GROMACS .gro file of C-alpha atoms in nm:
model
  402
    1UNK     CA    1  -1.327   0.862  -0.958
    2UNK     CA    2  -1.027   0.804  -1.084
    3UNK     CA    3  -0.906   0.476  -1.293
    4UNK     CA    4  -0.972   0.183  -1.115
    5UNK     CA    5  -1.054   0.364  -0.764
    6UNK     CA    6  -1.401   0.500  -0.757
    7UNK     CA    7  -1.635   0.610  -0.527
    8UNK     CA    8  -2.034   0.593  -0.541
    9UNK     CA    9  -2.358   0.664  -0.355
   10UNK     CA   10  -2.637   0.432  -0.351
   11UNK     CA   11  -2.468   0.131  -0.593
   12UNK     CA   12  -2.707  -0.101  -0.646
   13UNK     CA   13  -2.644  -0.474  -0.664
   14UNK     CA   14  -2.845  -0.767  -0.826
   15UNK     CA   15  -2.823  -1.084  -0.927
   16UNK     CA   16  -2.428  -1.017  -0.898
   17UNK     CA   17  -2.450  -0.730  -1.131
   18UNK     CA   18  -2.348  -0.382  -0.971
   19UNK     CA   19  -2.546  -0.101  -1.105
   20UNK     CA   20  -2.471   0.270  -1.146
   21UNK     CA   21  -2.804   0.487  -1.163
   22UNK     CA   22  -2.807   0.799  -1.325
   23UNK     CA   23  -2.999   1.009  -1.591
   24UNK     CA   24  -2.634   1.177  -1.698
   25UNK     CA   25  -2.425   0.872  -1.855
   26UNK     CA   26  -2.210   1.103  -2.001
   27UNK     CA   27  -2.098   1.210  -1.646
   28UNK     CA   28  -1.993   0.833  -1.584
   29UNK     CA   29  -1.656   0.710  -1.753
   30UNK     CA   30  -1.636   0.374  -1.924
   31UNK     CA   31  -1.648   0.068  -1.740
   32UNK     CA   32  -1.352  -0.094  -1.818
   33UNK     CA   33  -1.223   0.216  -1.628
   34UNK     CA   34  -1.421   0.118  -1.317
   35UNK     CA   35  -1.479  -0.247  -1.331
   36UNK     CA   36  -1.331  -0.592  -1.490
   37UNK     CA   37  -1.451  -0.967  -1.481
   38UNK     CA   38  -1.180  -0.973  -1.240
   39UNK     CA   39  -1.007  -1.272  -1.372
   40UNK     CA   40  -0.611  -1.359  -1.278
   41UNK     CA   41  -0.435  -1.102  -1.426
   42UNK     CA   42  -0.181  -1.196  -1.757
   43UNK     CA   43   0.015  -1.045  -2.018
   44UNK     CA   44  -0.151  -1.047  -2.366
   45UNK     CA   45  -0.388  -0.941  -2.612
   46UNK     CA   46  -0.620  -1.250  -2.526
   47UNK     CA   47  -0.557  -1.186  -2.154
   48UNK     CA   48  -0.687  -0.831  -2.184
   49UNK     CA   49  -0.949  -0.940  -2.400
   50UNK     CA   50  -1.090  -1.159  -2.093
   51UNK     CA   51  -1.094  -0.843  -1.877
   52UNK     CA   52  -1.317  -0.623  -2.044
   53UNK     CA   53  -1.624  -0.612  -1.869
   54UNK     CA   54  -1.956  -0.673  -1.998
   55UNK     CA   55  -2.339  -0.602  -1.899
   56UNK     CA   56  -2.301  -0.935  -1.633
   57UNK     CA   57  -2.051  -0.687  -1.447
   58UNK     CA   58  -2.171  -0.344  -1.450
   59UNK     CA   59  -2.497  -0.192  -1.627
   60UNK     CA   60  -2.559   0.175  -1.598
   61UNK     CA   61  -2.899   0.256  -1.646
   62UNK     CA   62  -3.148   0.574  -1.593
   63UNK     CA   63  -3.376   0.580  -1.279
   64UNK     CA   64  -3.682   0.532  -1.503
   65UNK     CA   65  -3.510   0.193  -1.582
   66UNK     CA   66  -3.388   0.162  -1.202
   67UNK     CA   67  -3.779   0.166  -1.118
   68UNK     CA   68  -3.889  -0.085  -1.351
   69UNK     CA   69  -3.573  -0.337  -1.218
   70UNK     CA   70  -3.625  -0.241  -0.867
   71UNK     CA   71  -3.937  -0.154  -0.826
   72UNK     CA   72  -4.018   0.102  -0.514
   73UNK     CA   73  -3.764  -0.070  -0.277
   74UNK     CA   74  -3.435  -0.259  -0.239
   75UNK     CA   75  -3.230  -0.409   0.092
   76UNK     CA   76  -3.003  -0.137   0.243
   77UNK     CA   77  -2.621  -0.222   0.316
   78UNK     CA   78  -2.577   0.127   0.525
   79UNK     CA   79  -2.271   0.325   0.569
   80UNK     CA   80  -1.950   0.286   0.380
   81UNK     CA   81  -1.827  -0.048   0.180
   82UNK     CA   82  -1.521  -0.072   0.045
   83UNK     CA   83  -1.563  -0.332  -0.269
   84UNK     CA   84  -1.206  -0.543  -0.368
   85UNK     CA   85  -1.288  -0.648  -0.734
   86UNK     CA   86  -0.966  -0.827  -0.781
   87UNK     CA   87  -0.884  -1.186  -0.779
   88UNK     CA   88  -0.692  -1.364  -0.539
   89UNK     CA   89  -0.356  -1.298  -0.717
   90UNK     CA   90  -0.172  -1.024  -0.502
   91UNK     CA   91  -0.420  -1.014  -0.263
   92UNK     CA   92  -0.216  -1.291  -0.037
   93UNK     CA   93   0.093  -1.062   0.018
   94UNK     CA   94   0.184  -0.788   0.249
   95UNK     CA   95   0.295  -0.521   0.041
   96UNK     CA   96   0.016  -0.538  -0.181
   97UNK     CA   97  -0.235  -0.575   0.063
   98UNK     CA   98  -0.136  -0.246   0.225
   99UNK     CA   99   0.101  -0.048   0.009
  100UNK     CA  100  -0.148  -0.115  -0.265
  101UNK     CA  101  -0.533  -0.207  -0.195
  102UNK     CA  102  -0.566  -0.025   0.133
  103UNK     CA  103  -0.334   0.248   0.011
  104UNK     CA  104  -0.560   0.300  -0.267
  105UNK     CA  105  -0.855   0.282  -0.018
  106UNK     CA  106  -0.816   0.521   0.190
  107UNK     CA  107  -0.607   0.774  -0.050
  108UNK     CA  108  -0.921   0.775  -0.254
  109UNK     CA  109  -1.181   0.723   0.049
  110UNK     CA  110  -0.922   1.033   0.204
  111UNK     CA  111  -1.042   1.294  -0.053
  112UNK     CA  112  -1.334   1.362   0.106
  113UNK     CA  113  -1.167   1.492   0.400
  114UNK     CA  114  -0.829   1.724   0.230
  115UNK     CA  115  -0.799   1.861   0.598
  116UNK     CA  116  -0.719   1.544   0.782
  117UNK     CA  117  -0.445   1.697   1.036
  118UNK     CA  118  -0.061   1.480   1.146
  119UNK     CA  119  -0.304   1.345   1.461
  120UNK     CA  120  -0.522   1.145   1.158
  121UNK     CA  121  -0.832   1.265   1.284
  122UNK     CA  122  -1.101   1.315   0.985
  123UNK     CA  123  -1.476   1.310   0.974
  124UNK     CA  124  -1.484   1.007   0.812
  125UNK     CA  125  -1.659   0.751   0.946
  126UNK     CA  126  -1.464   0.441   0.934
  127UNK     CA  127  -1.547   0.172   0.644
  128UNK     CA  128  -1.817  -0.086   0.800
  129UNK     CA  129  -1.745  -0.375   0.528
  130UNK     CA  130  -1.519  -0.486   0.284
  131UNK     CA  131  -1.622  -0.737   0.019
  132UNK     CA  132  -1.439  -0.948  -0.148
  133UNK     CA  133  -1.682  -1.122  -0.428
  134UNK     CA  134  -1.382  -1.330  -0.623
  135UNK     CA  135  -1.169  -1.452  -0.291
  136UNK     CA  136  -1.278  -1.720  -0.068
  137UNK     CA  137  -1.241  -1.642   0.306
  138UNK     CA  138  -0.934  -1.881   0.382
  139UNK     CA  139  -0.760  -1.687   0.118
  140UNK     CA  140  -0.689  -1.324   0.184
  141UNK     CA  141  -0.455  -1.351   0.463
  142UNK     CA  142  -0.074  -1.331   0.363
  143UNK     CA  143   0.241  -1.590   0.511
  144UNK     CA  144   0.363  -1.341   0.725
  145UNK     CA  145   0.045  -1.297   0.895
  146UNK     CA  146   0.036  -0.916   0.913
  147UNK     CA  147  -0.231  -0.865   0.663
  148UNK     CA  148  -0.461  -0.949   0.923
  149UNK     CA  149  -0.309  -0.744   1.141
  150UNK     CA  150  -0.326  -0.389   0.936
  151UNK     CA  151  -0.670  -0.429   0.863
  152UNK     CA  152  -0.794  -0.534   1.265
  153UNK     CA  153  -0.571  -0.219   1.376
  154UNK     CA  154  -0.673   0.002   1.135
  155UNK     CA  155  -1.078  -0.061   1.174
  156UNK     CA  156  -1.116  -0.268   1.453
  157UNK     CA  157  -1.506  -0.330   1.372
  158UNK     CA  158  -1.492  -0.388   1.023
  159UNK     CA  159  -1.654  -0.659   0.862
  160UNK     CA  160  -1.568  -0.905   0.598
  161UNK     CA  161  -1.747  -1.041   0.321
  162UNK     CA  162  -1.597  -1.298   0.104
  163UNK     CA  163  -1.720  -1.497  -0.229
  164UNK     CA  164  -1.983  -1.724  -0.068
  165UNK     CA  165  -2.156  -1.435   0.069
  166UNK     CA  166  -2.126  -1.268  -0.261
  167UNK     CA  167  -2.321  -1.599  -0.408
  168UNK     CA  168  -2.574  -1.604  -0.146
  169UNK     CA  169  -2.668  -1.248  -0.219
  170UNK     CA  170  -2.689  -1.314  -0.600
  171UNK     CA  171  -2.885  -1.632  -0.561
  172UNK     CA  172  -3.136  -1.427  -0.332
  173UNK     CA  173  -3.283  -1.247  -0.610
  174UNK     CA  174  -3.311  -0.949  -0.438
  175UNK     CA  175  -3.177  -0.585  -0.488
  176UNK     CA  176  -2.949  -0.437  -0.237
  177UNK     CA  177  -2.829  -0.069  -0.220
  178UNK     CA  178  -2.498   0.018  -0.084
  179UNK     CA  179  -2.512   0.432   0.139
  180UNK     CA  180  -2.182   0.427  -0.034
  181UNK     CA  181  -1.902   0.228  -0.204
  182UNK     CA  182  -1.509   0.295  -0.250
  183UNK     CA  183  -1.481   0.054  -0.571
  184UNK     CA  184  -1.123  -0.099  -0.653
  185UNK     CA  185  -1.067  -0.321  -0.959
  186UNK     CA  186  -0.680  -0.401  -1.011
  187UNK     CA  187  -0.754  -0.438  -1.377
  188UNK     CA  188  -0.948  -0.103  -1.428
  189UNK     CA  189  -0.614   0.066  -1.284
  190UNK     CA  190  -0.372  -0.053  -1.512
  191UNK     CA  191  -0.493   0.163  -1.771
  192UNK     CA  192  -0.439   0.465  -1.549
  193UNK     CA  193  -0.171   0.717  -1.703
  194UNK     CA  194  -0.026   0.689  -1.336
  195UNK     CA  195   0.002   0.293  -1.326
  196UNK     CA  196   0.182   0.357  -1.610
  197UNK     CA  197   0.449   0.577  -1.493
  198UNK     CA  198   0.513   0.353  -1.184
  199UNK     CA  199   0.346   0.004  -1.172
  200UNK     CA  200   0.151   0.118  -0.869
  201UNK     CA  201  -0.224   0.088  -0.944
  202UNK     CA  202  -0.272   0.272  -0.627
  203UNK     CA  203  -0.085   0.596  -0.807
  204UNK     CA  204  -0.419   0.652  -0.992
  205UNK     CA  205  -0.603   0.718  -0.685
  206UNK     CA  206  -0.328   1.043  -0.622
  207UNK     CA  207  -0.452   1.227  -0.857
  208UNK     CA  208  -0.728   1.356  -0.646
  209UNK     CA  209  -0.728   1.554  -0.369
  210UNK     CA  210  -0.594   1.518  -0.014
  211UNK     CA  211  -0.426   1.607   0.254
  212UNK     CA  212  -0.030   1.568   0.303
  213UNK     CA  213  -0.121   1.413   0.617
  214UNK     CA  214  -0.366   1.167   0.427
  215UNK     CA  215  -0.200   0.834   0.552
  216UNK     CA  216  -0.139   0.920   0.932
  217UNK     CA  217  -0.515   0.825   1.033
  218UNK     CA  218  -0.445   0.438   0.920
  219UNK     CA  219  -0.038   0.447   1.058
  220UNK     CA  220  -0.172   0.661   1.357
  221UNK     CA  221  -0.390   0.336   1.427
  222UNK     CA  222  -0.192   0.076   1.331
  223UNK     CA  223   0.127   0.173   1.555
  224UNK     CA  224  -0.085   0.273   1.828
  225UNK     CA  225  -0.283  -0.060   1.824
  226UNK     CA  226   0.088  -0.204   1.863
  227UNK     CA  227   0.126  -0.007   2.185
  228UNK     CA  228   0.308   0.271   2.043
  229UNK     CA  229   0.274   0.603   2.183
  230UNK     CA  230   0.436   0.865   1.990
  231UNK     CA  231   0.421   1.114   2.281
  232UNK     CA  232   0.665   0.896   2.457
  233UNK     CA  233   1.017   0.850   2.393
  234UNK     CA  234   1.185   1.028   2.133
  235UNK     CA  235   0.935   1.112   1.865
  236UNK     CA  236   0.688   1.490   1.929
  237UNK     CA  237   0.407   1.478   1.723
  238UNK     CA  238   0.507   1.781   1.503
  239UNK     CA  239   0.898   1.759   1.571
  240UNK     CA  240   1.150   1.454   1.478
  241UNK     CA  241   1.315   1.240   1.711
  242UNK     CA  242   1.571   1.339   1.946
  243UNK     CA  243   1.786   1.023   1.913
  244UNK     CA  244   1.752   0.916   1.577
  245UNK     CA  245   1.689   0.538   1.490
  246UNK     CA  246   1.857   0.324   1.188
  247UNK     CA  247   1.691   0.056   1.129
  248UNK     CA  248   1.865  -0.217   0.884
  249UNK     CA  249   1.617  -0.503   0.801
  250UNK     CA  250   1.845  -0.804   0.704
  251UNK     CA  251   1.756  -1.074   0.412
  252UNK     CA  252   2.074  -1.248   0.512
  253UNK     CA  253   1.870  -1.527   0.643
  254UNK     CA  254   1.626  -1.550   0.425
  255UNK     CA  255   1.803  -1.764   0.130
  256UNK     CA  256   1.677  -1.524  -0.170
  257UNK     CA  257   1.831  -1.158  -0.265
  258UNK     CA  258   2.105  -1.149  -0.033
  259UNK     CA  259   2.402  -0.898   0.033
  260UNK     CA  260   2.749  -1.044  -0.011
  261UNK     CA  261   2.806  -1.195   0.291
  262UNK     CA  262   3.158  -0.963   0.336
  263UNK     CA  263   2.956  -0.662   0.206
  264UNK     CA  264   2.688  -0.700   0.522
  265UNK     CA  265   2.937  -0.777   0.790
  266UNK     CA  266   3.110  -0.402   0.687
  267UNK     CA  267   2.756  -0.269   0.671
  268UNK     CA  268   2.676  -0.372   1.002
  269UNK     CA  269   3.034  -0.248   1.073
  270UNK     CA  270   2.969   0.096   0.948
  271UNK     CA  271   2.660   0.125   1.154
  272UNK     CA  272   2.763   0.058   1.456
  273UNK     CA  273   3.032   0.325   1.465
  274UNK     CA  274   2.757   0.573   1.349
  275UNK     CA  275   2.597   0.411   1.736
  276UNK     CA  276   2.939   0.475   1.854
  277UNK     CA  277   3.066   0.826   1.676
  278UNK     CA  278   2.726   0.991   1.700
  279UNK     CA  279   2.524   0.842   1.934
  280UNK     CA  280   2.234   0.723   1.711
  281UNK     CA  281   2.020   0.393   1.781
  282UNK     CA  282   2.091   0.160   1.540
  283UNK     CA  283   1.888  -0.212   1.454
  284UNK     CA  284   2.005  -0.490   1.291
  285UNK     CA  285   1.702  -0.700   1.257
  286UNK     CA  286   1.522  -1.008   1.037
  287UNK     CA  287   1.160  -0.895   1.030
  288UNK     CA  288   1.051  -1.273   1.043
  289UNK     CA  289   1.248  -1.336   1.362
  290UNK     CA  290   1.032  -1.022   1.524
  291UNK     CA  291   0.646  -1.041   1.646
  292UNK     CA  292   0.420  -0.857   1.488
  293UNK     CA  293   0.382  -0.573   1.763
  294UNK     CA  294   0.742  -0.554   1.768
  295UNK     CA  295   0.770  -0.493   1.374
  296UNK     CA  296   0.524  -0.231   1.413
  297UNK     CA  297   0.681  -0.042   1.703
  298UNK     CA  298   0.990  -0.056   1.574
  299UNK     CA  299   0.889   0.076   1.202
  300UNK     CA  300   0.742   0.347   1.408
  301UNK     CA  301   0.984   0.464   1.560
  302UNK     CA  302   1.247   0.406   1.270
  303UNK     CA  303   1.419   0.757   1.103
  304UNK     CA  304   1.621   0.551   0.861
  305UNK     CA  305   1.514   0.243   0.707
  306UNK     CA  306   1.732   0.016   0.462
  307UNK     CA  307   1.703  -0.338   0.339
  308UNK     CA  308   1.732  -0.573   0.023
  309UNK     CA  309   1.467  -0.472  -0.220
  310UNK     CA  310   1.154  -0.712  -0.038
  311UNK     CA  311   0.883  -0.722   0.139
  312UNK     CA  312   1.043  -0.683   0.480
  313UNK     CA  313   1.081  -0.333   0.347
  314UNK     CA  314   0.722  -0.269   0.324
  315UNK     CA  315   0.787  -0.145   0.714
  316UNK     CA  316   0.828   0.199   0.584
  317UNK     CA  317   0.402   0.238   0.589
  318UNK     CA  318   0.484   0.271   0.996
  319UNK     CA  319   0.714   0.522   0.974
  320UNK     CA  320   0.655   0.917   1.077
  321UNK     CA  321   0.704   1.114   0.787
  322UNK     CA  322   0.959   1.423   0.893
  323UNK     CA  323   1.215   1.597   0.743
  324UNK     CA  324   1.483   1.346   0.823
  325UNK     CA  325   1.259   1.019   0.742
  326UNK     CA  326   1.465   0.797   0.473
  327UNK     CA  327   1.437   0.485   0.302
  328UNK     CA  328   1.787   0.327   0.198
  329UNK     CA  329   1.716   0.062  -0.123
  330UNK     CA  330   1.965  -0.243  -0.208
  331UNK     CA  331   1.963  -0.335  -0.556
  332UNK     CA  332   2.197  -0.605  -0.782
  333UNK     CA  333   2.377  -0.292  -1.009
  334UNK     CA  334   2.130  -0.197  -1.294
  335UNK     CA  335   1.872  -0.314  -1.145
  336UNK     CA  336   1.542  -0.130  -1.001
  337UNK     CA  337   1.166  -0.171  -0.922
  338UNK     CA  338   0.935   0.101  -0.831
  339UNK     CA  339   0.746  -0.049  -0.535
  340UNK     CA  340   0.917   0.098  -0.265
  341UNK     CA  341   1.053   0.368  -0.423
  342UNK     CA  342   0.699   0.503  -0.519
  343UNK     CA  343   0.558   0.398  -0.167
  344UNK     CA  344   0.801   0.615   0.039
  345UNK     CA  345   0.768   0.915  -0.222
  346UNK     CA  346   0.392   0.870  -0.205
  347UNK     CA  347   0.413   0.902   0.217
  348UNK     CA  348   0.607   1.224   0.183
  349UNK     CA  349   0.990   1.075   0.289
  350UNK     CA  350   1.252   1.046   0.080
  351UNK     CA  351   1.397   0.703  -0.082
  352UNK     CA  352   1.751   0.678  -0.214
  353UNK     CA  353   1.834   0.346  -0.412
  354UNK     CA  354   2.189   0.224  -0.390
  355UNK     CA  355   2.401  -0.036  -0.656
  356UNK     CA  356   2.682  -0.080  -0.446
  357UNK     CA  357   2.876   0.290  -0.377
  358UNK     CA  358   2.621   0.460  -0.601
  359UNK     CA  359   2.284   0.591  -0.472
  360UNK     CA  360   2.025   0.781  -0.662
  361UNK     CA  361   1.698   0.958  -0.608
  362UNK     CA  362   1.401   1.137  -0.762
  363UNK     CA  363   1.404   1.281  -1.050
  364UNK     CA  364   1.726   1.036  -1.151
  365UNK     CA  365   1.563   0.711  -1.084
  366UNK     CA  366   1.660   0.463  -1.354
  367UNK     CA  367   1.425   0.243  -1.546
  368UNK     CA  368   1.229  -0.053  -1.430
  369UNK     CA  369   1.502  -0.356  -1.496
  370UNK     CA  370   1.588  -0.707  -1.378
  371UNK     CA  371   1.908  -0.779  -1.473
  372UNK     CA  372   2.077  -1.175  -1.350
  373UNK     CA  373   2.179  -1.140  -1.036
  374UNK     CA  374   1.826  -0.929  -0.920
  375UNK     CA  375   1.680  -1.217  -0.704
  376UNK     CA  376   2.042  -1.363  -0.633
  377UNK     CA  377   2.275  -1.411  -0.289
  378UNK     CA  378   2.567  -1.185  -0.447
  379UNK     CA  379   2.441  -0.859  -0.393
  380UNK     CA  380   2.679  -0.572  -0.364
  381UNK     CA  381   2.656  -0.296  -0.083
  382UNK     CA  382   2.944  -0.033  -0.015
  383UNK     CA  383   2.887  -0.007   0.382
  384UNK     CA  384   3.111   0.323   0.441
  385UNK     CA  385   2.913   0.494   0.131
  386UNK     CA  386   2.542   0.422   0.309
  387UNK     CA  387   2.716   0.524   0.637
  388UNK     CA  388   2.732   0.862   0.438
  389UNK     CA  389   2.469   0.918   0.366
  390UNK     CA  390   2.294   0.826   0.650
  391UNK     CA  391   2.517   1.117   0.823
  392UNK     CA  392   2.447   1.326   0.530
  393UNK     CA  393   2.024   1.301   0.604
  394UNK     CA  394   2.081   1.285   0.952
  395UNK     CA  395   2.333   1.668   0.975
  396UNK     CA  396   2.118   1.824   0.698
  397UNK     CA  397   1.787   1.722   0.847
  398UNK     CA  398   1.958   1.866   1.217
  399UNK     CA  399   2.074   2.182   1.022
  400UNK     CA  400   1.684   2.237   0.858
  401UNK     CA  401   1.562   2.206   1.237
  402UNK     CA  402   1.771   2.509   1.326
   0.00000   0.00000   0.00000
């Protein structure tokens, strides 16, 4: 366990109350570490007031007591359930459907296998449910329609339960005991020394073990399910690609945080003659304007990613991790959020954020800001200076090869 990411055998459930059995209650860590009433999530004293959980959210109790609750038997929900104790509030969006729930998911469902190899094969069985208790079914799926998407190509027979079925299970009166549960509460996680240091409440969940490779079994699945064979083409398994690929994911359409329309024209510029100088593969794409399969196949495949700080960004979960695999950050000058920054670090690639002709990495990142001009259509991008770099990651990555 670990802040907000936890993982039990034989939870029990009743009445809508989840129940931790044990006769050592000193071994288990408060609840407000593990569980919250998992209501919308605001800033406040009262706010965090309303998130403290209470007895109608978790009890933990001694099998003695268990017995007397129970009595000799209770409904079995076998195999593995992951359990989404959050409310509806960033549920609906790409990035933190799957750079934050399921990336907390599987890093902490991942520790039980620290071996898993680049192929993403583990011992794991595959999660058979995930409940939702405080989201109704019409409302987990995101605008751009890939939430849907990760979670059929990652685990293609995985059930869904939702807040109805939650309520029917209560209302039953009966107790139900869950093989074993991988239990995520938002709320729990922002107290998490990690959460703290990056706004990520799936940072928490690093702090146990795991493999390097932890994240290739759910990319592995998820490109592959798009039709993506990395045998083929340009990208071996353990190598890098031949031809590398530069992928620039444009906002330009999109009427929010937008380069300077001069600024992306000489981006685009300074690209292409990268294509034409050094023969890389270079994309100039709108995310939207792609299908879904072609998103994922193209993230795949993609050495160099760069973008607008947004969502089209969160792309980079598809990518290989290698030696030359780079995520290139837009921000208004001064400003900088950790979202992508943290995801790319967290998958083993490197990010560089850029205000204009400056760039800077980990360990110089600057602090979390928002200055006017963050979300705005005058964004400033030196073309030639990314067009650097990008030759900089590319030779250097060539010359580690060697």
């Amino acid at each position: 366990m670990y802040q907000g990411w936890t993982i039990f055998d034989r939870l029990y459930i009743l009445n809508g109350t989840v129940y931790v059995v044990t006769d050592s209650p000193d071994s288990i860590p408060e609840r407000s570490r593990m569980i919250s009433t998992a209501v919308q999530i605001k800033n406040g004293p009262v706010a965090e007031a309303a998130r403290i959980p209470g007895d109608k959210e978790m009890q933990i109790i001694s099998t003695n007591d268990a017995l007397k609750l129970f009595g000799m038997e209770a409904d079995r929900l076998d195999g593995v359930t992951w359990f989404a104790n959050d409310p509806k509030q960033f549920v609906t969006h790409y990035y933190h459907w799957s750079a934050e729930l399921f990336f907390g998911f599987w890093r902490t469902y991942s520790s039980l296998d620290p071996s898993i190899p680049p192929s993403g094969e583990t011992h794991l069985p595959s999660p058979r449910r995930m409940i939702f208790p405080h989201i109704d079914a019409a409302n987990w799926r995101d605008y751009a329609a890939m939430n849907q998407w990760v979670l059929r190509a990652a685990f293609p027979s995985v059930s869904m339960e939702f807040m109805n079925d939650w309520k029917e299970r209560t209302e039953m009166g009966r107790p139900f005991v869950l093989d074993r549960v991988v239990f995520a509460d938002r709320a729990a996680a922002m107290h998490g020394e990690l959460f703290l240091r990056t706004q990520r409440t799936a940072a928490n969940a690093f702090a146990l073990p795991g493999s390097v490779n932890w994240w290739s079994t759910i990319r592995n699945n998820v490109v592959g399910f798009a039709g993506l064979d990395d045998h083929d083409g340009a990208v071996a398994i353990q190598g890098v690609a031949s031809r590398p690929v530069i992928t620039y994911i444009s906002r330009q359409g999109w009427g929010r945080r937008m380069l300077i329309p001069e600024h992306h024209e000489r981006l685009v510029e300074e690209l292409n003659n990268l294509r034409d100088t050094y023969g890389y593969e270079v994309n100039i794409v709108e995310m939207d304007k792609l299908s879904r399969i072609e998103q994922f196949q193209l993230a795949g495949r993609t050495t160099i990613m760069m973008g607008v700080h947004g969502n089209g960004l969160t792309a980079l979960l598809w990518m290989r991790p290698t030696p030359r695999s780079t995520v290139m950050e837009f921000f208004f000058p001064e400003g900088f959020a950790h979202d992508y920054e943290y995801t790319t670090r967290a998958l083993g690639m490197v990010h560089y954020g850029f205000w204009n002709d400056r760039h800077f990495t980990r360990p110089d990142v600057p602090s979390v800001n928002y200055p006017e001009g963050f979300q705005g259509n005058r964004i400033p991008i030196d073309g030639a200076a990314v067009a650097r770099l990008c030759r900089e990651r590319l030779t250097l990555a060539e010359e580690a090869d060697d």
